[in-house]
mmCIF file of C-alpha atoms in Angstrom:
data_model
loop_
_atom_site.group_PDB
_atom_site.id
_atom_site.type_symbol
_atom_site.label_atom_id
_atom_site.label_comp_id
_atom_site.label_asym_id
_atom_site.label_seq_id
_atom_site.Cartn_x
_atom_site.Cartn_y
_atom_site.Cartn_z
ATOM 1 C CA UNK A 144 0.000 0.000 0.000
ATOM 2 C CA UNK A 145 2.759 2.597 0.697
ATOM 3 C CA UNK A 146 4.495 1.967 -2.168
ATOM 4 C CA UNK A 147 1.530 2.368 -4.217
ATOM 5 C CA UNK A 148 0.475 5.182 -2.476
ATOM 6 C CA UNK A 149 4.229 6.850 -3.389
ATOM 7 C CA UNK A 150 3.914 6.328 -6.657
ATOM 8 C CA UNK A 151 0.847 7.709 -7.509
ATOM 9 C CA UNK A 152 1.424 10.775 -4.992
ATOM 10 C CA UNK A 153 5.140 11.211 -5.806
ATOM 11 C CA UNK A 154 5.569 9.759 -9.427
ATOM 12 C CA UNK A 155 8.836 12.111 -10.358
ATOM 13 C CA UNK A 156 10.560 10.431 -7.035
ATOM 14 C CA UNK A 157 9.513 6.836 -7.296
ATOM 15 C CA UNK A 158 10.822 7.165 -11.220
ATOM 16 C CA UNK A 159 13.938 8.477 -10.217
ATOM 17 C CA UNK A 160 14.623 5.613 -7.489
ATOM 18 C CA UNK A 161 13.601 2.694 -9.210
ATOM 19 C CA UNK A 162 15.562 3.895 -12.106
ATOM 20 C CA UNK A 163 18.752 4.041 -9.540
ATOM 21 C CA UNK A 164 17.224 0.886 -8.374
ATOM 22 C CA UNK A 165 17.517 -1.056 -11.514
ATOM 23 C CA UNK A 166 20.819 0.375 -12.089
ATOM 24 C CA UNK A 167 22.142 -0.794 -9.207
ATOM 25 C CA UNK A 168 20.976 -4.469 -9.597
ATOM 26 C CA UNK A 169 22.850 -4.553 -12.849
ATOM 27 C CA UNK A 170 25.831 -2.516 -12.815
ATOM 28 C CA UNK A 171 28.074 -5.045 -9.847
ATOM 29 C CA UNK A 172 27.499 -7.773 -12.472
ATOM 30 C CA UNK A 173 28.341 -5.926 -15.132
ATOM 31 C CA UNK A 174 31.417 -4.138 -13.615
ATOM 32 C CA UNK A 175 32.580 -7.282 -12.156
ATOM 33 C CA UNK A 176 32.487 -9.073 -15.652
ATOM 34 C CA UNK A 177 35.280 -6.732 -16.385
ATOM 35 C CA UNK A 178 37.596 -8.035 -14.031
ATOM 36 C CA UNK A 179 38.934 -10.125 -16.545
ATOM 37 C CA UNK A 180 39.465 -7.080 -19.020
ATOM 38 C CA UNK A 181 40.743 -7.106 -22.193
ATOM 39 C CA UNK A 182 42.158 -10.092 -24.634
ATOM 40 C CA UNK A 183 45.831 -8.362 -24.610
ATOM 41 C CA UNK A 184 46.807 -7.646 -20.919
ATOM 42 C CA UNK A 185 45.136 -11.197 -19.768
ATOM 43 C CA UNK A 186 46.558 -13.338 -22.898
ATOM 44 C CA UNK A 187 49.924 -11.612 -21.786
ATOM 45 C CA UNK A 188 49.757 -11.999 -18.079
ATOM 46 C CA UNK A 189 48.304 -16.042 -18.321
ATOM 47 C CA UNK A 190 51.659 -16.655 -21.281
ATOM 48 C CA UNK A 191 54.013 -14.969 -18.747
ATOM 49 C CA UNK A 192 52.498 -16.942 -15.670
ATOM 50 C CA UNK A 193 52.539 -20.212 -17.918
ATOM 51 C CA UNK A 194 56.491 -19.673 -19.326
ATOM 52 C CA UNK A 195 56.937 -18.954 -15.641
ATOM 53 C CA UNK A 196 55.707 -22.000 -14.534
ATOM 54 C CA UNK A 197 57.576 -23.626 -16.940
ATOM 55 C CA UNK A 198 60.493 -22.099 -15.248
ATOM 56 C CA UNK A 199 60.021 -22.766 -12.102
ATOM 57 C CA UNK A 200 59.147 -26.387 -12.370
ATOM 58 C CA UNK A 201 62.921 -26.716 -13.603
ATOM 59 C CA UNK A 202 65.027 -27.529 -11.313
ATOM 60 C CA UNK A 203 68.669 -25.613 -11.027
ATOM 61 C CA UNK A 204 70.746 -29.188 -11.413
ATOM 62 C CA UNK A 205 69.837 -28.833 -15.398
ATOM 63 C CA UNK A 206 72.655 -26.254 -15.781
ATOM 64 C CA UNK A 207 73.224 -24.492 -18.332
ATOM 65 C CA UNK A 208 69.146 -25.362 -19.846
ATOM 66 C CA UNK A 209 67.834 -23.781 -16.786
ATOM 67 C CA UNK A 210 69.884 -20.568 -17.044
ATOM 68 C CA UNK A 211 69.278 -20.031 -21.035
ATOM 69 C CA UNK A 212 65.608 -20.978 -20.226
ATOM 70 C CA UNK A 213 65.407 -17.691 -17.651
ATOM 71 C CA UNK A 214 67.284 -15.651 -20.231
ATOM 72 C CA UNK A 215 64.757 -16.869 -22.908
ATOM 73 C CA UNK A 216 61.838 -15.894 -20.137
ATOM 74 C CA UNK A 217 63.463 -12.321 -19.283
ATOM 75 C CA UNK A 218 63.665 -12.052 -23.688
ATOM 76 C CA UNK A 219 60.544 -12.533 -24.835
ATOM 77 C CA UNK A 220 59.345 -11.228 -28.139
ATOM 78 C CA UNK A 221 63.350 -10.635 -28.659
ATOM 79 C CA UNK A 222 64.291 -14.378 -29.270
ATOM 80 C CA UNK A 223 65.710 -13.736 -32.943
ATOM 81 C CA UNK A 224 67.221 -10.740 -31.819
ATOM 82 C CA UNK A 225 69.265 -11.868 -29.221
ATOM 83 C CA UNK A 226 71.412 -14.397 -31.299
ATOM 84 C CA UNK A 227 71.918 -12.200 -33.656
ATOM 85 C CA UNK A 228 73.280 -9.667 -30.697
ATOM 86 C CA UNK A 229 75.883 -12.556 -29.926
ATOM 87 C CA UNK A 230 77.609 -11.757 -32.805
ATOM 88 C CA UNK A 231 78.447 -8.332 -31.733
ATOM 89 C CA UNK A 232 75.759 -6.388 -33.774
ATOM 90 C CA UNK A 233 75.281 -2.867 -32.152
ATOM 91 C CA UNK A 234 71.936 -2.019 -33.555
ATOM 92 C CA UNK A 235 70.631 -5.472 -32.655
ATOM 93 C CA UNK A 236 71.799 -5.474 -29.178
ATOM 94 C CA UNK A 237 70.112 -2.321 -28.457
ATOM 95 C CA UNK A 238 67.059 -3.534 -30.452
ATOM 96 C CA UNK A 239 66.755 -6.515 -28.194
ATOM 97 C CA UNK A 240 67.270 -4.648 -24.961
ATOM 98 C CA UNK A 241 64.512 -2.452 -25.980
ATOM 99 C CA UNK A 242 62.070 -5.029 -26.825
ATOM 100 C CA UNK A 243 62.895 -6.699 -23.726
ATOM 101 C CA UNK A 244 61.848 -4.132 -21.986
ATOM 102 C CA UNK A 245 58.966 -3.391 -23.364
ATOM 103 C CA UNK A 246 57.938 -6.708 -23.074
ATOM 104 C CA UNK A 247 58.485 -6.126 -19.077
ATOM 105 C CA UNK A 248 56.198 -3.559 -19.295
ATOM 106 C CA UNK A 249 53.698 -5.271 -21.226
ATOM 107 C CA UNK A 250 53.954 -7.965 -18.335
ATOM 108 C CA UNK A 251 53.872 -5.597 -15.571
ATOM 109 C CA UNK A 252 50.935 -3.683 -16.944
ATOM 110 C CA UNK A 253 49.246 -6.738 -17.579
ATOM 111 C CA UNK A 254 49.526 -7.910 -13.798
ATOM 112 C CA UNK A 255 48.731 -4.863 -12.206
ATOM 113 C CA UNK A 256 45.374 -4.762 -14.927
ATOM 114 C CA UNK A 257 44.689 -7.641 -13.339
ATOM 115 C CA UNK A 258 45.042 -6.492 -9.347
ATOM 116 C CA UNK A 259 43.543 -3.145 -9.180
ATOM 117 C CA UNK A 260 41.666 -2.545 -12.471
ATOM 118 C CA UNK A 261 38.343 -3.847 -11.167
ATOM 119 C CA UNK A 262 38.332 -1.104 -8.523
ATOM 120 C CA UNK A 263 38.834 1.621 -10.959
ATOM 121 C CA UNK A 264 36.361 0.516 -13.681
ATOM 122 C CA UNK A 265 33.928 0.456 -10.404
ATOM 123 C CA UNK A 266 34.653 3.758 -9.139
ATOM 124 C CA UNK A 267 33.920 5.223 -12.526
ATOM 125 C CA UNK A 268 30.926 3.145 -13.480
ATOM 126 C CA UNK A 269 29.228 4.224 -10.148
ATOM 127 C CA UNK A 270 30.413 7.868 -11.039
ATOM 128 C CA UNK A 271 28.898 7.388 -15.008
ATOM 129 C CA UNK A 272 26.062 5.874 -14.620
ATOM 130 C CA UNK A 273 24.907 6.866 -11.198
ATOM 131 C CA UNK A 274 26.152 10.660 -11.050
ATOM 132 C CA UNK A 275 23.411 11.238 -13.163
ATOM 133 C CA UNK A 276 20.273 9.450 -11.756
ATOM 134 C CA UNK A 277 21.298 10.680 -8.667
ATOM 135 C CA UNK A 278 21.027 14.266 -9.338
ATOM 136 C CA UNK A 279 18.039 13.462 -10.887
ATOM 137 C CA UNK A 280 17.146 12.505 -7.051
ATOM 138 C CA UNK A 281 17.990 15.578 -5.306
ATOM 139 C CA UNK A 282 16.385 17.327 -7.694
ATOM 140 C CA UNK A 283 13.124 16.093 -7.106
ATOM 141 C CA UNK A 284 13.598 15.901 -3.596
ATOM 142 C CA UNK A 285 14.329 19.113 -3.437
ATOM 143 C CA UNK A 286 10.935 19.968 -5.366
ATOM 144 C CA UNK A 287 9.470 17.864 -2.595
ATOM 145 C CA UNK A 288 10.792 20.451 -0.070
ATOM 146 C CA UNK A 289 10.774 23.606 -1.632
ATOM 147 C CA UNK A 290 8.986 23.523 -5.193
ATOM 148 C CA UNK A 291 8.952 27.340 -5.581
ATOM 149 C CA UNK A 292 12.604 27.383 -5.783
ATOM 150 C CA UNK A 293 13.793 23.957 -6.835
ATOM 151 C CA UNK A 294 14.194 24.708 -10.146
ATOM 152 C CA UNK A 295 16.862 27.503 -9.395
ATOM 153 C CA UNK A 296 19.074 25.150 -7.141
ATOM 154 C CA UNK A 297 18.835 22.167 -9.539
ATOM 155 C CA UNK A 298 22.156 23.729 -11.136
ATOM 156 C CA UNK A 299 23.649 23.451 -7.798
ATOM 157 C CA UNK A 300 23.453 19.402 -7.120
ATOM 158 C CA UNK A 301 26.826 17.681 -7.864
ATOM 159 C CA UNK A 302 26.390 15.257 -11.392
ATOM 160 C CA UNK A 303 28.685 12.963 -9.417
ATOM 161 C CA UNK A 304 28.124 9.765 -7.840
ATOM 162 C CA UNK A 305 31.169 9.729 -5.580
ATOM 163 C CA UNK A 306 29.170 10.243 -1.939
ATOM 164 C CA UNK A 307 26.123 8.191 -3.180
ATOM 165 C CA UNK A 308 26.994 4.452 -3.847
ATOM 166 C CA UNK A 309 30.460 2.129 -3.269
ATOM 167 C CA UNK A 310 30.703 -1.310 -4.944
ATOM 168 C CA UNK A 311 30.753 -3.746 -1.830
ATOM 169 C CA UNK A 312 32.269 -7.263 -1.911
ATOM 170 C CA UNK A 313 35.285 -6.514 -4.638
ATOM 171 C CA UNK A 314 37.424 -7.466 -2.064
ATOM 172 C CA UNK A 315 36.193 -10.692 -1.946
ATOM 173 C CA UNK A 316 35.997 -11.200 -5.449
ATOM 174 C CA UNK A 317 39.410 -9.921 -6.323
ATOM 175 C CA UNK A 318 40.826 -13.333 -3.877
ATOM 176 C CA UNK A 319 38.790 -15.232 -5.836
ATOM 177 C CA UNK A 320 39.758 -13.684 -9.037
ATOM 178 C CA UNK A 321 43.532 -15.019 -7.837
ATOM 179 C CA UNK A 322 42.938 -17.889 -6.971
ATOM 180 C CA UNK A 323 40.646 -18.923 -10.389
ATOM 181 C CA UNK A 324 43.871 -17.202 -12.075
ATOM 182 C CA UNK A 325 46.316 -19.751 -10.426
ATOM 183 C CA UNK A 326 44.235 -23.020 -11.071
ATOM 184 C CA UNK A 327 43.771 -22.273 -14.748
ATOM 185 C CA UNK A 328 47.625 -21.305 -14.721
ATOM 186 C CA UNK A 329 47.715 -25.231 -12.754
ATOM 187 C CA UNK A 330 45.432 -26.845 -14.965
ATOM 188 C CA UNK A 331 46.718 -25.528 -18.092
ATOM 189 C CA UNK A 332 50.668 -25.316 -17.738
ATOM 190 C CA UNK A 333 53.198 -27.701 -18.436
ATOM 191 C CA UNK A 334 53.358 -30.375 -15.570
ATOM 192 C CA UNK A 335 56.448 -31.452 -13.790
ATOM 193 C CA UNK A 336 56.963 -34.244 -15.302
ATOM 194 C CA UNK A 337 57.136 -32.818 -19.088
ATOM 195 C CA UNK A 338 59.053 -30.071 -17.262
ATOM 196 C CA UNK A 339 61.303 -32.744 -15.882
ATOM 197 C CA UNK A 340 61.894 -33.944 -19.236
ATOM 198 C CA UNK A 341 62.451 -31.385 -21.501
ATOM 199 C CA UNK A 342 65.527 -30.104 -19.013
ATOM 200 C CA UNK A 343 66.968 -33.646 -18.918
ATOM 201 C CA UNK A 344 66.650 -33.447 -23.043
ATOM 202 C CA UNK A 345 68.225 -29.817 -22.960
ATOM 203 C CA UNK A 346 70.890 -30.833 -20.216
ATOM 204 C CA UNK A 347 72.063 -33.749 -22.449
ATOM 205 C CA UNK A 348 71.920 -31.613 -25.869
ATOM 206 C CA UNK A 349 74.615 -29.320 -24.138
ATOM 207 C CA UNK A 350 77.220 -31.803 -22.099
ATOM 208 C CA UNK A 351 76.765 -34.141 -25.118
ATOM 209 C CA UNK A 352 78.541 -31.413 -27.633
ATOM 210 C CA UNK A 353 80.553 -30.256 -24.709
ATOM 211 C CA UNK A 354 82.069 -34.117 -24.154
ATOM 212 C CA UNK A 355 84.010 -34.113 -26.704
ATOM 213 C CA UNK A 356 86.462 -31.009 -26.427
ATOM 214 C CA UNK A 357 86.251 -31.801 -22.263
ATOM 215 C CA UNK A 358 87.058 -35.275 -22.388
ATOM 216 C CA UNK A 359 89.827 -34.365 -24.898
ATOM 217 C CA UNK A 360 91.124 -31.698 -22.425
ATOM 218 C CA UNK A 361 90.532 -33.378 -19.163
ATOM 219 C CA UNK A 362 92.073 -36.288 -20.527
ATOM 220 C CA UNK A 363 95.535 -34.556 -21.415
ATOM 221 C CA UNK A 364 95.313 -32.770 -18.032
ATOM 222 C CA UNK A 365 95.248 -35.882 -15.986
ATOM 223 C CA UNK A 366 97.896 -37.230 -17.934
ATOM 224 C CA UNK A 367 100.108 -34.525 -16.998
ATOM 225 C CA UNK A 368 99.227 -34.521 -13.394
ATOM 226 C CA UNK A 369 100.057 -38.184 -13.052
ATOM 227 C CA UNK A 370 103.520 -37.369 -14.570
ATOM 228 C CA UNK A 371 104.093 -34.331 -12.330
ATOM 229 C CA UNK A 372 103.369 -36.604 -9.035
ATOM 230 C CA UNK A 373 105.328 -39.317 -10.438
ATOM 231 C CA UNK A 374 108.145 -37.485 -11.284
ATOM 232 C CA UNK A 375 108.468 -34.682 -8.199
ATOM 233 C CA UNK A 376 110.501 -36.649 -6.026
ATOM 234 C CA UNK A 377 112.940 -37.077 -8.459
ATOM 235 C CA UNK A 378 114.381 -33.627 -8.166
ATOM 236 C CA UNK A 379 115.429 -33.654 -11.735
ATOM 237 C CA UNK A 380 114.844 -30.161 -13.481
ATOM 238 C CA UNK A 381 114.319 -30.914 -16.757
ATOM 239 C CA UNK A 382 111.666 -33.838 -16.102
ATOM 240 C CA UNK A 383 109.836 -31.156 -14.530
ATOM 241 C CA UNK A 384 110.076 -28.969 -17.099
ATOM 242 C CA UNK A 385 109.450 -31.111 -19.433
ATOM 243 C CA UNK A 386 105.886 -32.443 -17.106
ATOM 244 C CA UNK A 387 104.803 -29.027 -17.158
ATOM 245 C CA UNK A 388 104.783 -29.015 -20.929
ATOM 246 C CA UNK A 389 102.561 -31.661 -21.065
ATOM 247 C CA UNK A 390 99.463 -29.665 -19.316
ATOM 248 C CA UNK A 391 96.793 -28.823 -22.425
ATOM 249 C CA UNK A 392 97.133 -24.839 -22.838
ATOM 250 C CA UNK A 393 93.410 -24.507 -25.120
ATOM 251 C CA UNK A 394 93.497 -21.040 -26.961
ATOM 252 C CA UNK A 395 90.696 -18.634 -25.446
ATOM 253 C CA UNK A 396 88.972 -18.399 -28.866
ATOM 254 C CA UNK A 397 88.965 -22.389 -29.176
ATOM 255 C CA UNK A 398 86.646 -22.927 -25.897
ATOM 256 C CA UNK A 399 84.363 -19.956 -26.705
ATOM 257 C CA UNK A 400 83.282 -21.841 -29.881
ATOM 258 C CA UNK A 401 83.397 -25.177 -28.045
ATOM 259 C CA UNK A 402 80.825 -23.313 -25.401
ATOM 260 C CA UNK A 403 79.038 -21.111 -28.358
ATOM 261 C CA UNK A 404 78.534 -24.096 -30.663
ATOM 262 C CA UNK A 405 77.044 -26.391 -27.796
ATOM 263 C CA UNK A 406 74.401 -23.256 -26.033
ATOM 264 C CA UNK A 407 73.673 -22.327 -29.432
ATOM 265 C CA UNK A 408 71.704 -25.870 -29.947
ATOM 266 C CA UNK A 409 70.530 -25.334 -26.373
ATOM 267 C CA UNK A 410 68.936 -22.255 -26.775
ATOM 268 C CA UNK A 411 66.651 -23.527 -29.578
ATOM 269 C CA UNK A 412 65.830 -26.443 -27.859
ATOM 270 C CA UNK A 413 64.775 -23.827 -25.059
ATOM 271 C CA UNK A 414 62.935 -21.696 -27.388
ATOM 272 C CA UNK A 415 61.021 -24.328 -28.555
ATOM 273 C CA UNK A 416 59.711 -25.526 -24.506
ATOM 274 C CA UNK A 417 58.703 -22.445 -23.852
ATOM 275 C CA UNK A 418 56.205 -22.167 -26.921
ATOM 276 C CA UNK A 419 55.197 -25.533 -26.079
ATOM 277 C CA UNK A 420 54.604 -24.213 -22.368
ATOM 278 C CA UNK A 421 52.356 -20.729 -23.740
ATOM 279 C CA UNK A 422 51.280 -22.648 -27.169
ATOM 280 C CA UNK A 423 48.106 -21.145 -28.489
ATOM 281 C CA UNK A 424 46.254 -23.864 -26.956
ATOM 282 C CA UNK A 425 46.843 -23.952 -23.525
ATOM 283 C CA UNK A 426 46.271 -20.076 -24.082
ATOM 284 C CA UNK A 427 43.412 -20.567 -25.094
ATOM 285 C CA UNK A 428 42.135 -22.886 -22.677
ATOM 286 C CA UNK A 429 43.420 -21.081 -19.503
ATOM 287 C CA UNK A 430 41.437 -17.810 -21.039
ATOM 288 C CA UNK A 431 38.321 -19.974 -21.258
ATOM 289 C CA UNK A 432 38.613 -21.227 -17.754
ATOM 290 C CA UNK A 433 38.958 -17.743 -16.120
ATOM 291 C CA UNK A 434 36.086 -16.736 -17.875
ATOM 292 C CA UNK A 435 33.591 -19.387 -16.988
ATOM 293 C CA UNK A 436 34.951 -19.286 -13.241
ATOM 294 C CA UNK A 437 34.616 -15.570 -13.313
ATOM 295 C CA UNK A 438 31.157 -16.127 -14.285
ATOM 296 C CA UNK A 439 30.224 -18.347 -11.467
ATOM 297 C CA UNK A 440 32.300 -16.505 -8.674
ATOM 298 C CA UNK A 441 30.153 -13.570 -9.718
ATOM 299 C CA UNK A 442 27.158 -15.279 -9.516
ATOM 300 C CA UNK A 443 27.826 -16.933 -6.535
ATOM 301 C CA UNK A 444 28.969 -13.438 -4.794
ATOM 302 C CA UNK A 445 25.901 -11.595 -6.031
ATOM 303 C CA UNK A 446 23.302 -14.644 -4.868
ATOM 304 C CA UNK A 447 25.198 -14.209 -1.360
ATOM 305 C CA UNK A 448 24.631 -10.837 -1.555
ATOM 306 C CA UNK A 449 27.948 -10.104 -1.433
ATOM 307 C CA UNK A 450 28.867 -8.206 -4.553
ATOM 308 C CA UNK A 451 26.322 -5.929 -4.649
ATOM 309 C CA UNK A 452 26.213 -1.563 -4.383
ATOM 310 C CA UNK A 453 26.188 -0.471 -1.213
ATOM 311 C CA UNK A 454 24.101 3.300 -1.356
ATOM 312 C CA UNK A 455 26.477 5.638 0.952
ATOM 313 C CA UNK A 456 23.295 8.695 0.838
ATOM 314 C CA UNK A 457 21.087 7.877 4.063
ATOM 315 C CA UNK A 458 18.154 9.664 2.168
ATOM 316 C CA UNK A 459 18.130 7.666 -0.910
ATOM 317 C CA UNK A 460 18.687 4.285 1.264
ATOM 318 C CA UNK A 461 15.517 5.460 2.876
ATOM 319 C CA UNK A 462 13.313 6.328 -0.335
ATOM 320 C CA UNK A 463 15.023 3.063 -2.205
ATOM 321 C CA UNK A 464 13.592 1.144 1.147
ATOM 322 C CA UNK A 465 9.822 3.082 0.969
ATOM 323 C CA UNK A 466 10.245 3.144 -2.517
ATOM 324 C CA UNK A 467 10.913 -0.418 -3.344
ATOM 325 C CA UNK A 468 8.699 -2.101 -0.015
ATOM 326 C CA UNK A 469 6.214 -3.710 -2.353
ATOM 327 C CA UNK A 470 8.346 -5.565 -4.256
ATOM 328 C CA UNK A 471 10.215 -6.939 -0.953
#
């Protein structure tokens, strides 16, 4: 009875609170389905968690796979740049340092996107699409107390929303918005196993190019330093001399190639792991998942009344209560 009595006593009011009304029911969903944001900073954020986790399911023991593998991770979107900065090319080195970090950026931007952008699309949705429909409010409640001069002090109302409504519960949905982010990252990533496996294949791709100019080394080392310990108790000069000969003395230029030639087929092995790890796929897949469990954490929230808009103005609380009582 009251609220039929308000509306057909105070129709300008009861317009201008259910309108607020219905606004308010739909704008929490619709601001929370935003969480997720855009395609770009989310694709980038869920390839740099999954190339992460490929790191960090490698253990340090693969040496040197593991080390090119964080290099590669640091690099990324510079990968054909930085062998060709290996070979001393000025403009490529600086080309790849640039791209790398821009492609830190990207990351960072993407991550931080992801922790406080729902709080800022909020704050201005409330401000757009409330600021208005509130001042529509005050200005017929001030007709309500003063018609004769409510039309000279509409001007005066703020168009704001900032002191009229808050979004309550993005706390809450911002945890779970983590924690869907690190299952799909779980679900979708390279296990340890695979992890396990590739850096055993990219461990042995290295030390097995590497035996070769070690053993040869090593060998002629240990030959020497059985000859030394044979020999030092002899006291003669000139077998010492001539022991001391015997230790390999590799040119500089000789083991950088021996080292270059075996990382060089380590890198591309590594290359090639980490696309596996963010391949278009899993991508793909881990997008789709934090979309459907965005959907039904923000469903969930709103059912538990939770997520919802919290009205910070006691007077249009009260009116949205009076208002609204007959469809309680």
């Amino acid at each position: 009875a009251l609220s039929a009595s308000l509306a057909d006593r105070l129709p300008g009011l009861t317009l201008a609170v259910n309108r607020l009304n219905e606004e308010a029911m739909k704008l929490p969903g619709e601001v929370a389905q935003t969480l997720i944001g855009s395609d770009g900073p989310m694709q980038a954020a869920v390839r740099g968690r999954l190339r992460l986790k490929l790191l960090t399911s490698t253990g340090a023991i693969w040496f040197p796979y593991r080390s090119i593998l964080s290099v590669l991770n640091l690099t990324h979107g510079a990968w054909d740049r930085v062998l060709l900065s290996l070979s001393g090319s000025l403009p490529s080195l600086v080309s790849t340092i640039w791209t790398s970090t821009r492609s830190l950026t990207a990351e960072h931007s993407a991550n931080e996107e992801v922790r406080n952008g729902l709080q800022r699309r909020s704050t201005a949705a409330v401000t757009d699409r409330l600021g208005p429909l509130a001042a529509q409010f005050r200005d017929e409640l001030a007709n309500l107390r003063d018609p004769e001069h409510a039309e000279g002090n509409q001007s005066v109302h703020p168009s704001g929303a900032q002191n009229v409504a808050s979004m309550a519960g993005i706390e809450a949905l911002q945890e779970r918005s983590h924690q869907i982010f690190e299952d799909a990252i779980q679900v979708n990533g390279v296990s340890r196993s695979t992890s396990r496996g590739l850096a055993v294949l990219g461990t042995l791709i290295f030390w097995a190019l590497m035996a070769g100019p070690f053993v040869s080394l090593y060998s002629e080392y240990l030959t020497a330093s059985y000859e030394s310990l044979v020999h030092v108790g002899t006291g003669d000069g000139a077998v010492g001399k001539q022991a001391l000969d015997q230790f390999p003395k590799p040119e500089f230029s000789m083991v950088l190639t021996s080292i270059a030639l075996s990382l060089l087929p380590t890198a591309i092995f590594a290359m090639i792991a980490l696309s596996i790890a963010q391949s278009v796929r899993r991508t793909e897949q881990a997008l789709q998942q934090i979309r459907d469990g965005h959907s039904n954490a923000i469903e969930q929230l709103q059912q538990d009344r939770v997520l919802r808009l919290r009205w910070d103005d006691p007077l249009l609380t009260d009116a949205e209560f009076l208002v609204s009582a007959g469809n309680r």
